[in-house]
């Protein structure tokens, strides 16, 4: 194999596909990027067995061929050569990287050991506005679980029914759900997509007013954008039914200015950010929320004006969870709804109720 390409093009492509290289594996080839040269382009591929990314760029191909090179090392090295033209030459044992008056050699692995990436995933699909897809991902993926105790909770559930779509995630102590519309679909479907995959899709698809189509087949999805193809396994099993978790009614509802609430919570969180649960306390009564926190470093106590309907409530919560939820809401006024100090409470926009966050409070001796 021998090719010549621009360093900036190769670097951008490499930095995209390296996200699919495995960082924890006993199979060395899964740490690799496969480089294939054919006709007037090169194809870079990487997979860790769950997610795969393929990217094509233009190049001058003097000798066709394929080679596997350690992904992270190659990506870091090529990133330092964005301003020069690069020649890659491989003979099956090593790959030479020639740039300006310099040359570097890297070890390669057998191409035959690289897994085949299935891109024939076209049986079912749904299409939606790209800006809506980005919003669905950023609004829910941060609530996915990060541990392996219940793998399905590491993903977001997509439910398509007619032209309606609902995306939900939860990690056991908080839940996010958002509703919207698809522009087309091949039928009703339900999938659970890994949050890691969704975050890579969100980075991959371009900003703007276009549309993105997601293909689904045999427990896999495929998304294509700007000469980049991403495929991923989906999680199997039954996802938790959100309707069984979200309360049907509430005893106390407050409407509050988002920025004032956020600023007060963030100040209270500073003194407890080193604690296990980063606890802050809401004492809701008389048209205000008294927000407080205390630690060995000191204490904070601030009133925030609010429209309060219902009974007084005193409730403790993880400050990070409430900050994440408030940050994800867009309107100037938001609504928080409570039942008591041990049942989950919700956060939503005051007007548009398509997006909702549910948080499980923390039991303490101070909020009894």
mmCIF file of C-alpha atoms in Angstrom:
data_model
loop_
_atom_site.group_PDB
_atom_site.id
_atom_site.type_symbol
_atom_site.label_atom_id
_atom_site.label_comp_id
_atom_site.label_asym_id
_atom_site.label_seq_id
_atom_site.Cartn_x
_atom_site.Cartn_y
_atom_site.Cartn_z
ATOM 1 C CA UNK A 1 0.000 0.000 0.000
ATOM 2 C CA UNK A 2 1.186 3.484 -0.844
ATOM 3 C CA UNK A 3 -0.898 6.654 -0.643
ATOM 4 C CA UNK A 4 -0.452 10.422 -0.435
ATOM 5 C CA UNK A 5 -2.972 12.660 1.343
ATOM 6 C CA UNK A 6 -3.273 15.930 3.208
ATOM 7 C CA UNK A 7 -2.424 15.766 6.892
ATOM 8 C CA UNK A 8 -5.497 17.733 7.952
ATOM 9 C CA UNK A 9 -7.851 15.335 6.112
ATOM 10 C CA UNK A 10 -6.181 12.251 7.538
ATOM 11 C CA UNK A 11 -6.105 13.708 11.045
ATOM 12 C CA UNK A 12 -9.795 14.648 11.052
ATOM 13 C CA UNK A 13 -10.774 11.207 9.772
ATOM 14 C CA UNK A 14 -8.525 9.394 12.229
ATOM 15 C CA UNK A 15 -9.828 11.354 15.202
ATOM 16 C CA UNK A 16 -13.379 10.353 14.254
ATOM 17 C CA UNK A 17 -12.813 6.630 13.840
ATOM 18 C CA UNK A 18 -10.449 6.228 16.802
ATOM 19 C CA UNK A 19 -13.494 6.746 19.062
ATOM 20 C CA UNK A 20 -14.530 3.192 18.110
ATOM 21 C CA UNK A 21 -11.181 1.632 19.053
ATOM 22 C CA UNK A 22 -11.292 -0.482 22.186
ATOM 23 C CA UNK A 23 -9.367 0.816 25.193
ATOM 24 C CA UNK A 24 -9.858 -2.317 27.325
ATOM 25 C CA UNK A 25 -9.390 -5.548 25.403
ATOM 26 C CA UNK A 26 -7.262 -8.662 25.223
ATOM 27 C CA UNK A 27 -7.657 -8.638 21.410
ATOM 28 C CA UNK A 28 -4.963 -6.285 20.019
ATOM 29 C CA UNK A 29 -6.643 -5.790 16.627
ATOM 30 C CA UNK A 30 -9.643 -4.139 18.339
ATOM 31 C CA UNK A 31 -7.262 -1.339 19.363
ATOM 32 C CA UNK A 32 -6.445 -0.775 15.692
ATOM 33 C CA UNK A 33 -7.558 1.422 12.844
ATOM 34 C CA UNK A 34 -7.791 -0.425 9.557
ATOM 35 C CA UNK A 35 -6.629 1.637 6.577
ATOM 36 C CA UNK A 36 -7.810 0.488 3.139
ATOM 37 C CA UNK A 37 -6.601 2.183 -0.060
ATOM 38 C CA UNK A 38 -8.550 1.708 -3.280
ATOM 39 C CA UNK A 39 -9.177 3.805 -6.397
ATOM 40 C CA UNK A 40 -8.829 7.463 -5.342
ATOM 41 C CA UNK A 41 -9.772 7.207 -1.675
ATOM 42 C CA UNK A 42 -8.802 5.619 1.602
ATOM 43 C CA UNK A 43 -11.211 4.097 4.090
ATOM 44 C CA UNK A 44 -10.462 4.165 7.811
ATOM 45 C CA UNK A 45 -12.351 1.700 10.012
ATOM 46 C CA UNK A 46 -12.406 0.899 13.717
ATOM 47 C CA UNK A 47 -14.571 -1.276 15.943
ATOM 48 C CA UNK A 48 -14.607 -2.501 19.522
ATOM 49 C CA UNK A 49 -17.301 -5.100 18.897
ATOM 50 C CA UNK A 50 -20.159 -2.827 20.016
ATOM 51 C CA UNK A 51 -19.661 0.312 17.951
ATOM 52 C CA UNK A 52 -17.998 0.706 14.544
ATOM 53 C CA UNK A 53 -17.035 3.860 12.640
ATOM 54 C CA UNK A 54 -15.990 4.025 8.992
ATOM 55 C CA UNK A 55 -14.722 7.206 7.329
ATOM 56 C CA UNK A 56 -13.660 7.799 3.716
ATOM 57 C CA UNK A 57 -11.375 10.569 2.448
ATOM 58 C CA UNK A 58 -9.827 11.441 -0.912
ATOM 59 C CA UNK A 59 -6.199 10.492 -1.533
ATOM 60 C CA UNK A 60 -3.724 9.729 -4.282
ATOM 61 C CA UNK A 61 -3.459 5.940 -4.280
ATOM 62 C CA UNK A 62 -0.275 4.696 -5.917
ATOM 63 C CA UNK A 63 -0.579 1.167 -4.601
ATOM 64 C CA UNK A 64 -3.788 -0.354 -3.276
ATOM 65 C CA UNK A 65 -3.769 -2.351 -0.074
ATOM 66 C CA UNK A 66 -4.821 -2.636 3.551
ATOM 67 C CA UNK A 67 -3.071 -2.325 6.882
ATOM 68 C CA UNK A 68 -3.980 -2.274 10.603
ATOM 69 C CA UNK A 69 -2.178 0.165 12.889
ATOM 70 C CA UNK A 70 -2.619 0.854 16.617
ATOM 71 C CA UNK A 71 -5.379 3.462 16.661
ATOM 72 C CA UNK A 72 -4.616 5.744 19.608
ATOM 73 C CA UNK A 73 -0.907 6.035 18.785
ATOM 74 C CA UNK A 74 -1.581 6.628 15.089
ATOM 75 C CA UNK A 75 -4.262 9.248 15.809
ATOM 76 C CA UNK A 76 -2.070 11.145 18.265
ATOM 77 C CA UNK A 77 0.854 11.102 15.844
ATOM 78 C CA UNK A 78 -1.111 12.199 12.762
ATOM 79 C CA UNK A 79 -2.703 15.036 14.760
ATOM 80 C CA UNK A 80 0.778 16.586 14.954
ATOM 81 C CA UNK A 81 1.046 16.535 11.134
ATOM 82 C CA UNK A 82 -2.084 18.451 10.172
ATOM 83 C CA UNK A 83 -0.154 21.116 8.286
ATOM 84 C CA UNK A 84 1.843 18.886 5.926
ATOM 85 C CA UNK A 85 1.299 16.349 3.167
ATOM 86 C CA UNK A 86 1.687 12.752 4.269
ATOM 87 C CA UNK A 87 2.772 9.605 2.462
ATOM 88 C CA UNK A 88 1.787 6.245 3.961
ATOM 89 C CA UNK A 89 3.638 3.187 2.741
ATOM 90 C CA UNK A 90 3.147 -0.324 4.124
ATOM 91 C CA UNK A 91 4.613 -3.725 3.292
ATOM 92 C CA UNK A 92 2.658 -5.920 5.717
ATOM 93 C CA UNK A 93 5.276 -5.805 8.483
ATOM 94 C CA UNK A 94 5.481 -2.065 9.138
ATOM 95 C CA UNK A 95 4.036 1.207 7.904
ATOM 96 C CA UNK A 96 6.219 4.177 7.020
ATOM 97 C CA UNK A 97 4.856 7.676 7.573
ATOM 98 C CA UNK A 98 6.733 10.161 5.401
ATOM 99 C CA UNK A 99 6.268 13.893 5.959
ATOM 100 C CA UNK A 100 8.416 16.841 4.858
ATOM 101 C CA UNK A 101 12.010 15.576 5.205
ATOM 102 C CA UNK A 102 11.168 13.081 7.944
ATOM 103 C CA UNK A 103 10.072 9.486 8.208
ATOM 104 C CA UNK A 104 8.563 7.407 11.023
ATOM 105 C CA UNK A 105 7.777 3.703 11.085
ATOM 106 C CA UNK A 106 4.976 2.011 12.996
ATOM 107 C CA UNK A 107 4.255 -1.632 13.682
ATOM 108 C CA UNK A 108 1.219 -3.147 11.954
ATOM 109 C CA UNK A 109 -1.067 -6.115 12.657
ATOM 110 C CA UNK A 110 -2.502 -8.680 10.222
ATOM 111 C CA UNK A 111 -5.526 -7.314 8.352
ATOM 112 C CA UNK A 112 -7.125 -10.766 8.293
ATOM 113 C CA UNK A 113 -7.654 -10.549 12.058
ATOM 114 C CA UNK A 114 -9.742 -7.357 11.788
ATOM 115 C CA UNK A 115 -13.481 -8.069 12.268
ATOM 116 C CA UNK A 116 -15.843 -7.665 9.331
ATOM 117 C CA UNK A 117 -18.108 -4.645 9.822
ATOM 118 C CA UNK A 118 -21.677 -5.201 8.617
ATOM 119 C CA UNK A 119 -23.064 -2.103 6.883
ATOM 120 C CA UNK A 120 -26.032 -3.858 5.276
ATOM 121 C CA UNK A 121 -28.487 -2.532 7.863
ATOM 122 C CA UNK A 122 -31.458 -1.139 5.937
ATOM 123 C CA UNK A 123 -34.530 -3.196 6.864
ATOM 124 C CA UNK A 124 -36.291 -0.595 9.050
ATOM 125 C CA UNK A 125 -35.681 3.101 9.554
ATOM 126 C CA UNK A 126 -36.993 6.336 10.937
ATOM 127 C CA UNK A 127 -36.103 9.867 9.891
ATOM 128 C CA UNK A 128 -36.240 13.056 11.916
ATOM 129 C CA UNK A 129 -34.920 16.592 11.861
ATOM 130 C CA UNK A 130 -31.236 16.618 12.728
ATOM 131 C CA UNK A 131 -31.641 19.413 15.277
ATOM 132 C CA UNK A 132 -34.381 17.380 17.001
ATOM 133 C CA UNK A 133 -32.172 14.282 17.139
ATOM 134 C CA UNK A 134 -29.348 16.296 18.675
ATOM 135 C CA UNK A 135 -31.789 17.701 21.228
ATOM 136 C CA UNK A 136 -33.126 14.226 22.096
ATOM 137 C CA UNK A 137 -29.603 12.943 22.695
ATOM 138 C CA UNK A 138 -28.291 15.855 24.754
ATOM 139 C CA UNK A 139 -31.524 15.964 26.775
ATOM 140 C CA UNK A 140 -31.443 12.320 27.840
ATOM 141 C CA UNK A 141 -28.048 10.614 27.505
ATOM 142 C CA UNK A 142 -26.627 12.164 30.687
ATOM 143 C CA UNK A 143 -29.240 10.272 32.719
ATOM 144 C CA UNK A 144 -28.078 6.851 31.509
ATOM 145 C CA UNK A 145 -26.425 4.465 33.952
ATOM 146 C CA UNK A 146 -22.637 4.170 33.813
ATOM 147 C CA UNK A 147 -22.138 0.841 35.587
ATOM 148 C CA UNK A 148 -22.678 -2.657 34.207
ATOM 149 C CA UNK A 149 -25.089 -3.941 36.861
ATOM 150 C CA UNK A 150 -28.046 -3.390 34.511
ATOM 151 C CA UNK A 151 -26.606 -2.970 30.996
ATOM 152 C CA UNK A 152 -29.877 -1.920 29.369
ATOM 153 C CA UNK A 153 -29.927 1.212 31.542
ATOM 154 C CA UNK A 154 -26.688 2.327 29.845
ATOM 155 C CA UNK A 155 -28.819 3.203 26.829
ATOM 156 C CA UNK A 156 -31.709 5.448 25.784
ATOM 157 C CA UNK A 157 -35.038 3.951 24.805
ATOM 158 C CA UNK A 158 -36.511 5.204 21.504
ATOM 159 C CA UNK A 159 -40.203 4.449 20.994
ATOM 160 C CA UNK A 160 -41.683 5.357 17.587
ATOM 161 C CA UNK A 161 -45.451 5.171 17.240
ATOM 162 C CA UNK A 162 -46.846 6.658 14.056
ATOM 163 C CA UNK A 163 -45.270 10.096 13.773
ATOM 164 C CA UNK A 164 -44.626 10.333 17.517
ATOM 165 C CA UNK A 165 -41.280 9.587 19.154
ATOM 166 C CA UNK A 166 -40.432 9.369 22.845
ATOM 167 C CA UNK A 167 -36.864 9.050 24.141
ATOM 168 C CA UNK A 168 -36.280 7.947 27.743
ATOM 169 C CA UNK A 169 -33.268 7.229 29.941
ATOM 170 C CA UNK A 170 -32.786 6.447 33.629
ATOM 171 C CA UNK A 171 -30.032 5.296 35.956
ATOM 172 C CA UNK A 172 -31.993 4.230 39.012
ATOM 173 C CA UNK A 173 -32.081 7.581 40.799
ATOM 174 C CA UNK A 174 -33.169 9.914 38.005
ATOM 175 C CA UNK A 175 -35.069 9.749 34.731
ATOM 176 C CA UNK A 176 -35.252 11.884 31.590
ATOM 177 C CA UNK A 177 -37.936 11.707 28.930
ATOM 178 C CA UNK A 178 -38.678 13.842 25.878
ATOM 179 C CA UNK A 179 -41.378 13.668 23.228
ATOM 180 C CA UNK A 180 -41.285 14.817 19.625
ATOM 181 C CA UNK A 181 -42.086 13.971 16.026
ATOM 182 C CA UNK A 182 -40.415 11.937 13.291
ATOM 183 C CA UNK A 183 -40.745 13.014 9.664
ATOM 184 C CA UNK A 184 -41.116 9.408 8.465
ATOM 185 C CA UNK A 185 -40.710 5.813 9.593
ATOM 186 C CA UNK A 186 -41.147 2.316 8.174
ATOM 187 C CA UNK A 187 -43.398 1.425 11.113
ATOM 188 C CA UNK A 188 -43.697 1.416 14.884
ATOM 189 C CA UNK A 189 -40.573 0.296 16.709
ATOM 190 C CA UNK A 190 -38.799 0.286 20.062
ATOM 191 C CA UNK A 191 -35.025 0.212 20.448
ATOM 192 C CA UNK A 192 -32.532 0.847 23.251
ATOM 193 C CA UNK A 193 -29.341 2.459 21.954
ATOM 194 C CA UNK A 194 -26.130 2.736 24.031
ATOM 195 C CA UNK A 195 -25.556 6.288 25.267
ATOM 196 C CA UNK A 196 -21.971 6.124 24.043
ATOM 197 C CA UNK A 197 -23.247 5.432 20.527
ATOM 198 C CA UNK A 198 -25.723 8.298 20.714
ATOM 199 C CA UNK A 199 -23.067 10.744 21.881
ATOM 200 C CA UNK A 200 -20.885 9.778 18.909
ATOM 201 C CA UNK A 201 -23.855 10.212 16.561
ATOM 202 C CA UNK A 202 -24.535 13.659 18.024
ATOM 203 C CA UNK A 203 -20.941 14.707 17.284
ATOM 204 C CA UNK A 204 -20.958 13.099 13.837
ATOM 205 C CA UNK A 205 -24.102 14.593 12.321
ATOM 206 C CA UNK A 206 -23.792 18.180 11.049
ATOM 207 C CA UNK A 207 -25.579 21.189 12.509
ATOM 208 C CA UNK A 208 -28.299 22.780 10.423
ATOM 209 C CA UNK A 209 -31.836 22.258 9.180
ATOM 210 C CA UNK A 210 -31.328 18.878 7.528
ATOM 211 C CA UNK A 211 -32.681 15.454 8.406
ATOM 212 C CA UNK A 212 -31.019 12.302 9.713
ATOM 213 C CA UNK A 213 -32.175 8.759 8.983
ATOM 214 C CA UNK A 214 -31.483 5.942 11.446
ATOM 215 C CA UNK A 215 -31.570 2.403 10.050
ATOM 216 C CA UNK A 216 -32.426 -0.582 12.258
ATOM 217 C CA UNK A 217 -31.969 -4.296 11.593
ATOM 218 C CA UNK A 218 -31.151 -7.445 13.613
ATOM 219 C CA UNK A 219 -30.375 -5.602 16.826
ATOM 220 C CA UNK A 220 -28.108 -3.104 15.048
ATOM 221 C CA UNK A 221 -28.407 0.522 13.951
ATOM 222 C CA UNK A 222 -26.646 2.468 11.195
ATOM 223 C CA UNK A 223 -26.289 6.214 10.734
ATOM 224 C CA UNK A 224 -24.499 7.867 7.815
ATOM 225 C CA UNK A 225 -23.350 11.481 7.489
ATOM 226 C CA UNK A 226 -20.598 13.292 5.584
ATOM 227 C CA UNK A 227 -18.776 10.181 4.308
ATOM 228 C CA UNK A 228 -18.897 8.659 7.778
ATOM 229 C CA UNK A 229 -20.830 5.502 8.644
ATOM 230 C CA UNK A 230 -21.498 4.498 12.248
ATOM 231 C CA UNK A 231 -22.970 1.148 13.222
ATOM 232 C CA UNK A 232 -23.712 -0.100 16.695
ATOM 233 C CA UNK A 233 -25.270 -2.960 18.577
ATOM 234 C CA UNK A 234 -28.514 -2.238 20.398
ATOM 235 C CA UNK A 235 -29.321 -3.445 23.895
ATOM 236 C CA UNK A 236 -31.781 -6.316 24.185
ATOM 237 C CA UNK A 237 -34.311 -6.920 26.934
ATOM 238 C CA UNK A 238 -37.201 -5.078 28.539
ATOM 239 C CA UNK A 239 -36.724 -1.418 29.376
ATOM 240 C CA UNK A 240 -38.378 -0.025 32.500
ATOM 241 C CA UNK A 241 -41.858 1.395 31.863
ATOM 242 C CA UNK A 242 -41.645 5.088 32.717
ATOM 243 C CA UNK A 243 -45.411 5.365 33.267
ATOM 244 C CA UNK A 244 -44.999 3.130 36.312
ATOM 245 C CA UNK A 245 -42.419 5.499 37.803
ATOM 246 C CA UNK A 246 -43.664 9.022 37.066
ATOM 247 C CA UNK A 247 -46.313 10.100 39.614
ATOM 248 C CA UNK A 248 -49.777 10.788 38.181
ATOM 249 C CA UNK A 249 -50.457 13.711 40.531
ATOM 250 C CA UNK A 250 -48.662 16.005 42.962
ATOM 251 C CA UNK A 251 -49.428 17.718 46.266
ATOM 252 C CA UNK A 252 -47.094 20.695 45.776
ATOM 253 C CA UNK A 253 -46.203 22.540 42.555
ATOM 254 C CA UNK A 254 -43.907 25.536 42.230
ATOM 255 C CA UNK A 255 -43.082 27.795 39.307
ATOM 256 C CA UNK A 256 -39.768 29.595 39.509
ATOM 257 C CA UNK A 257 -37.394 31.641 37.373
ATOM 258 C CA UNK A 258 -34.854 29.196 35.985
ATOM 259 C CA UNK A 259 -31.748 31.404 36.148
ATOM 260 C CA UNK A 260 -32.356 32.483 39.761
ATOM 261 C CA UNK A 261 -32.924 28.907 40.875
ATOM 262 C CA UNK A 262 -29.881 27.636 38.983
ATOM 263 C CA UNK A 263 -27.570 30.309 40.396
ATOM 264 C CA UNK A 264 -28.696 29.614 43.970
ATOM 265 C CA UNK A 265 -28.343 25.832 43.601
ATOM 266 C CA UNK A 266 -24.862 26.194 42.110
ATOM 267 C CA UNK A 267 -23.722 28.372 45.009
ATOM 268 C CA UNK A 268 -25.127 25.918 47.554
ATOM 269 C CA UNK A 269 -23.454 23.045 45.709
ATOM 270 C CA UNK A 270 -19.978 24.545 46.001
ATOM 271 C CA UNK A 271 -19.706 23.792 49.725
ATOM 272 C CA UNK A 272 -20.797 20.152 49.357
ATOM 273 C CA UNK A 273 -19.226 19.143 46.060
ATOM 274 C CA UNK A 274 -16.695 16.917 47.801
ATOM 275 C CA UNK A 275 -19.379 15.017 49.730
ATOM 276 C CA UNK A 276 -20.713 11.641 48.576
ATOM 277 C CA UNK A 277 -24.212 12.851 47.655
ATOM 278 C CA UNK A 278 -23.474 16.604 47.329
ATOM 279 C CA UNK A 279 -26.659 17.216 49.298
ATOM 280 C CA UNK A 280 -28.671 20.425 49.170
ATOM 281 C CA UNK A 281 -32.006 21.082 50.875
ATOM 282 C CA UNK A 282 -35.180 22.717 49.526
ATOM 283 C CA UNK A 283 -37.544 24.152 52.150
ATOM 284 C CA UNK A 284 -40.653 25.198 50.204
ATOM 285 C CA UNK A 285 -43.219 27.480 51.861
ATOM 286 C CA UNK A 286 -44.783 30.960 51.675
ATOM 287 C CA UNK A 287 -44.046 31.668 48.008
ATOM 288 C CA UNK A 288 -40.345 30.886 48.255
ATOM 289 C CA UNK A 289 -37.785 28.097 48.158
ATOM 290 C CA UNK A 290 -35.202 28.238 50.914
ATOM 291 C CA UNK A 291 -32.115 26.567 49.417
ATOM 292 C CA UNK A 292 -29.426 25.459 51.869
ATOM 293 C CA UNK A 293 -26.365 23.280 52.221
ATOM 294 C CA UNK A 294 -23.856 22.627 54.978
ATOM 295 C CA UNK A 295 -20.457 21.003 55.302
ATOM 296 C CA UNK A 296 -17.250 21.334 57.291
ATOM 297 C CA UNK A 297 -16.398 24.258 55.010
ATOM 298 C CA UNK A 298 -19.452 26.283 56.024
ATOM 299 C CA UNK A 299 -23.110 26.663 55.123
ATOM 300 C CA UNK A 300 -25.323 28.431 52.587
ATOM 301 C CA UNK A 301 -28.928 29.543 53.018
ATOM 302 C CA UNK A 302 -30.680 31.492 50.265
ATOM 303 C CA UNK A 303 -34.357 32.278 49.570
ATOM 304 C CA UNK A 304 -35.593 32.175 45.963
ATOM 305 C CA UNK A 305 -39.024 33.626 45.182
ATOM 306 C CA UNK A 306 -41.476 31.210 43.567
ATOM 307 C CA UNK A 307 -45.181 30.673 42.927
ATOM 308 C CA UNK A 308 -46.117 27.890 45.331
ATOM 309 C CA UNK A 309 -49.344 25.886 45.133
ATOM 310 C CA UNK A 310 -50.051 23.193 47.714
ATOM 311 C CA UNK A 311 -48.496 22.048 50.960
ATOM 312 C CA UNK A 312 -45.115 22.994 52.407
ATOM 313 C CA UNK A 313 -42.319 20.559 51.550
ATOM 314 C CA UNK A 314 -38.834 20.052 52.948
ATOM 315 C CA UNK A 315 -36.753 17.791 50.691
ATOM 316 C CA UNK A 316 -33.076 16.893 50.179
ATOM 317 C CA UNK A 317 -31.468 16.009 46.838
ATOM 318 C CA UNK A 318 -28.196 15.495 45.017
ATOM 319 C CA UNK A 319 -27.175 18.943 43.765
ATOM 320 C CA UNK A 320 -25.642 17.567 40.549
ATOM 321 C CA UNK A 321 -28.889 15.874 39.534
ATOM 322 C CA UNK A 322 -31.020 18.984 39.966
ATOM 323 C CA UNK A 323 -28.414 21.169 38.215
ATOM 324 C CA UNK A 324 -28.303 18.769 35.251
ATOM 325 C CA UNK A 325 -32.092 18.836 34.969
ATOM 326 C CA UNK A 326 -32.393 22.611 35.228
ATOM 327 C CA UNK A 327 -29.630 23.097 32.648
ATOM 328 C CA UNK A 328 -31.492 20.844 30.200
ATOM 329 C CA UNK A 329 -34.666 22.957 30.322
ATOM 330 C CA UNK A 330 -34.980 25.879 27.914
ATOM 331 C CA UNK A 331 -37.733 28.170 29.189
ATOM 332 C CA UNK A 332 -37.231 31.164 31.492
ATOM 333 C CA UNK A 333 -39.782 29.731 33.936
ATOM 334 C CA UNK A 334 -39.726 26.107 35.055
ATOM 335 C CA UNK A 335 -42.050 23.949 37.146
ATOM 336 C CA UNK A 336 -41.072 21.602 39.976
ATOM 337 C CA UNK A 337 -43.668 19.180 41.374
ATOM 338 C CA UNK A 338 -43.492 17.290 44.686
ATOM 339 C CA UNK A 339 -45.480 14.857 46.818
ATOM 340 C CA UNK A 340 -43.307 14.451 49.907
ATOM 341 C CA UNK A 341 -39.690 14.145 51.006
ATOM 342 C CA UNK A 342 -39.253 10.500 49.949
ATOM 343 C CA UNK A 343 -41.123 10.224 46.642
ATOM 344 C CA UNK A 344 -39.606 11.277 43.279
ATOM 345 C CA UNK A 345 -40.175 14.847 42.138
ATOM 346 C CA UNK A 346 -40.207 16.271 38.609
ATOM 347 C CA UNK A 347 -38.750 19.252 36.754
ATOM 348 C CA UNK A 348 -40.205 20.574 33.490
ATOM 349 C CA UNK A 349 -40.588 23.703 31.418
ATOM 350 C CA UNK A 350 -43.481 25.864 32.608
ATOM 351 C CA UNK A 351 -45.223 25.846 29.208
ATOM 352 C CA UNK A 352 -43.896 23.084 26.931
ATOM 353 C CA UNK A 353 -44.268 19.787 28.785
ATOM 354 C CA UNK A 354 -42.610 17.592 26.107
ATOM 355 C CA UNK A 355 -39.489 17.298 28.270
ATOM 356 C CA UNK A 356 -39.513 16.042 31.853
ATOM 357 C CA UNK A 357 -36.922 15.084 34.481
ATOM 358 C CA UNK A 358 -37.627 12.958 37.539
ATOM 359 C CA UNK A 359 -35.276 12.830 40.531
ATOM 360 C CA UNK A 360 -35.327 10.584 43.568
ATOM 361 C CA UNK A 361 -34.733 12.604 46.764
ATOM 362 C CA UNK A 362 -32.241 11.611 49.450
ATOM 363 C CA UNK A 363 -33.499 10.688 52.897
ATOM 364 C CA UNK A 364 -31.784 12.562 55.720
ATOM 365 C CA UNK A 365 -32.533 13.400 59.330
ATOM 366 C CA UNK A 366 -32.766 17.076 58.338
ATOM 367 C CA UNK A 367 -35.701 16.796 55.934
ATOM 368 C CA UNK A 368 -38.049 14.781 58.114
#
